[in-house]
CSV table of C-alpha atoms in Angstrom, one decimal:
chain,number,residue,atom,x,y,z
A,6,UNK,CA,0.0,0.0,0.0
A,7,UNK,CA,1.5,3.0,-1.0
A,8,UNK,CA,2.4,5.7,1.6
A,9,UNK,CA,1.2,8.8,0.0
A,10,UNK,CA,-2.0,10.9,1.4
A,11,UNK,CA,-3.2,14.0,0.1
A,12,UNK,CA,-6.0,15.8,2.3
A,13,UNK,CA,-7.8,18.8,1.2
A,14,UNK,CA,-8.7,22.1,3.2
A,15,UNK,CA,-11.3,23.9,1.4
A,16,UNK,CA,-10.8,27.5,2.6
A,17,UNK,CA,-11.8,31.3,1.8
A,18,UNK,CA,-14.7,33.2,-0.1
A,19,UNK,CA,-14.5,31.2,-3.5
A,20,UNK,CA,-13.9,28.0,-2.0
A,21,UNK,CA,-10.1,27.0,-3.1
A,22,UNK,CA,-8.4,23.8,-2.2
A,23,UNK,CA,-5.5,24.0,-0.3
A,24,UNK,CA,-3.6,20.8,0.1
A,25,UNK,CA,-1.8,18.6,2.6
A,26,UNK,CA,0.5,16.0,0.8
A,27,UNK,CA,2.4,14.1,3.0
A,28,UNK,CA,4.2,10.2,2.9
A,29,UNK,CA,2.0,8.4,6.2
A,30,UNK,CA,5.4,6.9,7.5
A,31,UNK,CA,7.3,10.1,7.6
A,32,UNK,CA,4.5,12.5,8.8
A,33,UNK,CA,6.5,15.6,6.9
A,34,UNK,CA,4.0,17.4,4.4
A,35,UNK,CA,4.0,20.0,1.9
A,36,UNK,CA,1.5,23.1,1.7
A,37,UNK,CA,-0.4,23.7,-1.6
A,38,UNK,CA,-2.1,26.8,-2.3
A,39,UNK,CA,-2.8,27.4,1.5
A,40,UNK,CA,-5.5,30.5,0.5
A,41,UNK,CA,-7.1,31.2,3.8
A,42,UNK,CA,-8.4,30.3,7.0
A,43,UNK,CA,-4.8,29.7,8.0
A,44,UNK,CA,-6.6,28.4,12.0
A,45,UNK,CA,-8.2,25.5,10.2
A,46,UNK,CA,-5.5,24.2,8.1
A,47,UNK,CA,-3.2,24.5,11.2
A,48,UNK,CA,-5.6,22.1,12.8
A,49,UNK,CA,-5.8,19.8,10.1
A,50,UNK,CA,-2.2,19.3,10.4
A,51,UNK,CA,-2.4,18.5,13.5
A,52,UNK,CA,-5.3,16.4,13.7
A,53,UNK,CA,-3.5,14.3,10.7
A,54,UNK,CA,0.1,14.5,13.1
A,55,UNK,CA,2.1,16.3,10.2
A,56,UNK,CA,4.7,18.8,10.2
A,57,UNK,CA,5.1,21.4,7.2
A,58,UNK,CA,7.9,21.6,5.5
A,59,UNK,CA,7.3,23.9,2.6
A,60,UNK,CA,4.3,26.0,1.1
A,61,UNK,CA,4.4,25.2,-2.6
A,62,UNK,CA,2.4,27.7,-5.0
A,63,UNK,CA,0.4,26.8,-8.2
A,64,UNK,CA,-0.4,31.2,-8.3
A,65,UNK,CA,-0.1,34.4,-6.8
A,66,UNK,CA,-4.1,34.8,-6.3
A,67,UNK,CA,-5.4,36.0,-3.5
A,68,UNK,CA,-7.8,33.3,-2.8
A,69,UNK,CA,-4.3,30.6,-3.1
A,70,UNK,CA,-1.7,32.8,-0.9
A,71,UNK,CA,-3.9,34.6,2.1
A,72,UNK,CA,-2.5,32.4,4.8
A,73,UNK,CA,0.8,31.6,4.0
A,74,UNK,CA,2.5,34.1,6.1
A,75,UNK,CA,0.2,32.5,9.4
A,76,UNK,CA,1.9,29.5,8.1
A,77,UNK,CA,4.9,31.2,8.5
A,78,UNK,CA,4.5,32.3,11.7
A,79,UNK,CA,3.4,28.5,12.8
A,80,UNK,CA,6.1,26.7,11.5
A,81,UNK,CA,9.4,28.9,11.4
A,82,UNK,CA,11.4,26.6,9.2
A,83,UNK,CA,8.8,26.7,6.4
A,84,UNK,CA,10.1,26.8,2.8
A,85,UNK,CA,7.9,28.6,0.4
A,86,UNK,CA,8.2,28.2,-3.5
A,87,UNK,CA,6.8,29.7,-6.0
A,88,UNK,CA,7.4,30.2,-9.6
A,89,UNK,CA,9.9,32.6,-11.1
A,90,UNK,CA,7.4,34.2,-14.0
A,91,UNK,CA,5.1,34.7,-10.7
A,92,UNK,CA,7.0,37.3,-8.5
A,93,UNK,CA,5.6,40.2,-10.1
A,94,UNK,CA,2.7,39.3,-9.1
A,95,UNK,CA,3.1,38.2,-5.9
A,96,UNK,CA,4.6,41.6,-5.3
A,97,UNK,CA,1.7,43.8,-6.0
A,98,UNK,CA,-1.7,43.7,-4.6
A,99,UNK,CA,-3.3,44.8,-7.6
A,100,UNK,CA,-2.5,42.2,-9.9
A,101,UNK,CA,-3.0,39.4,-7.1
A,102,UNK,CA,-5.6,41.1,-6.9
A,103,UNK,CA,-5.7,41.3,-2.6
A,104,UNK,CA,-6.2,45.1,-3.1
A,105,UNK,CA,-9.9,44.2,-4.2
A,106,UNK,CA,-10.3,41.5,-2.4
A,107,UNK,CA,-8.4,41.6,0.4
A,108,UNK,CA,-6.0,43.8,2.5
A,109,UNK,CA,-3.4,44.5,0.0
A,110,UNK,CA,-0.5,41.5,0.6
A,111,UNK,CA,2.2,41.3,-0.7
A,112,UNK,CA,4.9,37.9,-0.8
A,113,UNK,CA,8.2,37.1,-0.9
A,114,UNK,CA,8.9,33.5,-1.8
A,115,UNK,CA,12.0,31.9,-0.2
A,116,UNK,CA,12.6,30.0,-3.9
A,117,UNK,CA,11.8,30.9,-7.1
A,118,UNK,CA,11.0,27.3,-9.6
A,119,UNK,CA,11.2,27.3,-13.2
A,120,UNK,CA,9.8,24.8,-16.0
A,121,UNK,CA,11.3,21.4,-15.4
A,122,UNK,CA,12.4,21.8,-11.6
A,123,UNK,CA,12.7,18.7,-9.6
A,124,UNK,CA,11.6,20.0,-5.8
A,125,UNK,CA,12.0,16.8,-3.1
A,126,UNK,CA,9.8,17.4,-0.4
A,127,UNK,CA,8.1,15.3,2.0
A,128,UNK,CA,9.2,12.2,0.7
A,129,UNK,CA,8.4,12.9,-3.2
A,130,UNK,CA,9.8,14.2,-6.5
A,131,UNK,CA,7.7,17.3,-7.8
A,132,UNK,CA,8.0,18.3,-11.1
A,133,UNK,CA,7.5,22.2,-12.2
A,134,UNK,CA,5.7,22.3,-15.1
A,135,UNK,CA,4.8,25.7,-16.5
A,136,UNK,CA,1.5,26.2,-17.4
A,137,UNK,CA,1.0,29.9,-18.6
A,138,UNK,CA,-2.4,30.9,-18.8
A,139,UNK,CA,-5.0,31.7,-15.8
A,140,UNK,CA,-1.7,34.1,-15.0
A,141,UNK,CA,1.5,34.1,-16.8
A,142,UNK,CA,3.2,32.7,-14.0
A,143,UNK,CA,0.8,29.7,-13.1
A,144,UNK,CA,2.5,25.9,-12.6
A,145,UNK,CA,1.2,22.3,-12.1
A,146,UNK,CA,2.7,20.1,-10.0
A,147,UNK,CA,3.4,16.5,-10.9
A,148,UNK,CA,4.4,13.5,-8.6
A,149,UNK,CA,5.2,10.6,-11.0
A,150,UNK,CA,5.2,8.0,-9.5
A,151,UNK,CA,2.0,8.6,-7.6
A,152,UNK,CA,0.5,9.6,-10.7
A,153,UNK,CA,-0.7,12.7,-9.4
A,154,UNK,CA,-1.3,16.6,-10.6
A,155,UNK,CA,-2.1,19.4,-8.5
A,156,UNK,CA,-3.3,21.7,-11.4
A,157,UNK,CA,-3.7,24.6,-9.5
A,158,UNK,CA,-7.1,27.2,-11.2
A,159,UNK,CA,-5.5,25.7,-15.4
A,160,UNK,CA,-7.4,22.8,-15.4
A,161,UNK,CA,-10.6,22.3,-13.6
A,162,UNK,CA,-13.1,19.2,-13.7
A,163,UNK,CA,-14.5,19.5,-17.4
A,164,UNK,CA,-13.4,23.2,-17.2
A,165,UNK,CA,-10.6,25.5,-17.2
A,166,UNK,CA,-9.0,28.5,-15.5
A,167,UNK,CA,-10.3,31.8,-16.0
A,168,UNK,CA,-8.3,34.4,-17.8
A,169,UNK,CA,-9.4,37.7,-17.5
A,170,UNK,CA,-7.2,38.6,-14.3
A,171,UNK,CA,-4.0,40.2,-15.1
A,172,UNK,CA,-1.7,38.3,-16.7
A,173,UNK,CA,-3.9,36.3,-17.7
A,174,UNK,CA,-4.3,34.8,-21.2
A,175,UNK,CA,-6.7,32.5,-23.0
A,176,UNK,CA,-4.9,31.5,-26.0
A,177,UNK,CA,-2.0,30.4,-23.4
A,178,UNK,CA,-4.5,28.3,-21.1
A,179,UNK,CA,-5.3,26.0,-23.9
A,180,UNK,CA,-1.8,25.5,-25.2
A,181,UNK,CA,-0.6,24.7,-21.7
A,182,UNK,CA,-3.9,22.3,-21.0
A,183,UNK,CA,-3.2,20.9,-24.5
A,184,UNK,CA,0.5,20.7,-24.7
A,185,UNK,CA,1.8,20.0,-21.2
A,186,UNK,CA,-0.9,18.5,-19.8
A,187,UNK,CA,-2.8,16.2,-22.6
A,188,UNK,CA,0.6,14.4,-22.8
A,189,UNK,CA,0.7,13.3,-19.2
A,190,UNK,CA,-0.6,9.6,-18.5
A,191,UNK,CA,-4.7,9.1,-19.2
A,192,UNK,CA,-4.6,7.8,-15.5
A,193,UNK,CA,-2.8,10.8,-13.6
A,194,UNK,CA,-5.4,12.1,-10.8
A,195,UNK,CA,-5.9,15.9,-11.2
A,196,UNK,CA,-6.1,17.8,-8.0
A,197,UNK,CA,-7.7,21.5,-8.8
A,198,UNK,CA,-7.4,24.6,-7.4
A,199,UNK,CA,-11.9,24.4,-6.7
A,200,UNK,CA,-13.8,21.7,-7.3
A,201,UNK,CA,-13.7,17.6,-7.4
A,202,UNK,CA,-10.6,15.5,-8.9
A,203,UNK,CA,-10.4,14.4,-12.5
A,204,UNK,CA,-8.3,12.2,-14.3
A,205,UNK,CA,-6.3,13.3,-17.7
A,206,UNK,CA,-8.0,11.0,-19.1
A,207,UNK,CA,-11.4,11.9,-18.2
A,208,UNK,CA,-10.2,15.3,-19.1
A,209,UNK,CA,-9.3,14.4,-23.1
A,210,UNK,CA,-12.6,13.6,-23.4
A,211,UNK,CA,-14.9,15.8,-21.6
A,212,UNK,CA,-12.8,18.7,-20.7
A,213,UNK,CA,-14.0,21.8,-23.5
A,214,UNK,CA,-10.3,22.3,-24.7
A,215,UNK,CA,-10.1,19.0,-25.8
A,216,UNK,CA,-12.1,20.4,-29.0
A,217,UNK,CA,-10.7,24.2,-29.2
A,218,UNK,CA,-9.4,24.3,-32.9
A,219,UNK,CA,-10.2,20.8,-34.3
């Protein structure tokens, strides 16, 4: 039986899934999207007996980066990544858009990742893949050998990201769905920013930009 666990948090106004992915035998996790409500994914670590190592970000969103600094402050030793094409973004309110829909945050990630990146944490290989679109900077994350995605808000169940944010860009959303993620294994479990899990495979087949430009 393998060891990984994934557990979702869904927090904030729009209802974004934050997620805790951790190996059961070594109890170490890693942070996705943690977008508010920092007090009850604090719990859920606890009541699932995991330690943080790292806040890992698909976007610089409001509603996917709201309680990463009370994350901060929990666990000192936290690691946050985000990507590279992203810090612009995360470094002004407007275009996170927290100025409109929050208090006007700003963030600083410890690492910047790029296309390709190998991140080990918690147990796992991550692979950055860049997936320009829903914001210029947006990335999936893929753990091979679980056969999993976290997609972040570029591909949703039978849906995709919206792209009239800044940055934003819909002729990108549908390359990236189409040409980095259409070529990942029919069986790879999608885990989205909102919403239920998919499969690629379902995805092919039901998902809208499956039939863009045929």
């Amino acid at each position: 039986m393998s060891n990984f666990r994934i557990r979702t948090c869904t927090v904030g106004m729009v209802g974004t899934n934050c997620y805790l992915v951790y190996r059961e035998d070594l109890k170490r996790a890693v942070l996705v999207d943690p977008g508010d409500n920092g007090a009850h994914i604090l719990n859920t670590c606890r009541e699932c007996g995991i330690i943080p190592e790292a806040v890992v970000l698909t976007h610089g969103h409001f509603d996917h980066i709201l309680a990463v600094e009370e994350i901060r402050r929990a666990f000192k030793e936290i690691t946050v990544y985000a990507a590279e094409k992203e810090a612009k973004l995360l470094g002004d309110p407007r275009l996170n858009l927290t100025a409109s829909y929050g208090t006007g945050v700003t963030l600083s990630p410890d690492h910047l990742v790029k296309d390709g990146d190998i991140l080990e944490l918690a147990g796992f290989k991550w692979q950055v893949i860049e997936t320009p679109g829903h914001t210029e900077g947006s990335v999936c994350l893929w753990i091979k050998e679980e056969e999993v995605l976290i997609s972040g808000d570029t591909l949703f169940a039978e849906s995709l990201g919206r792209t009239d944010f800044p940055t934003g860009s819909s002729a990108d959303i549908i390359r990236s769905i189409k040409e980095r993620l259409f070529v990942l294994p029919d069986d790879t479990m999608v885990y989205p920013g909102h919403g239920e899990p998919t499969t690629i495979g379902h995805e092919k087949t039901h998902n809208p930009v499956a039939f863009y430009n045929r």
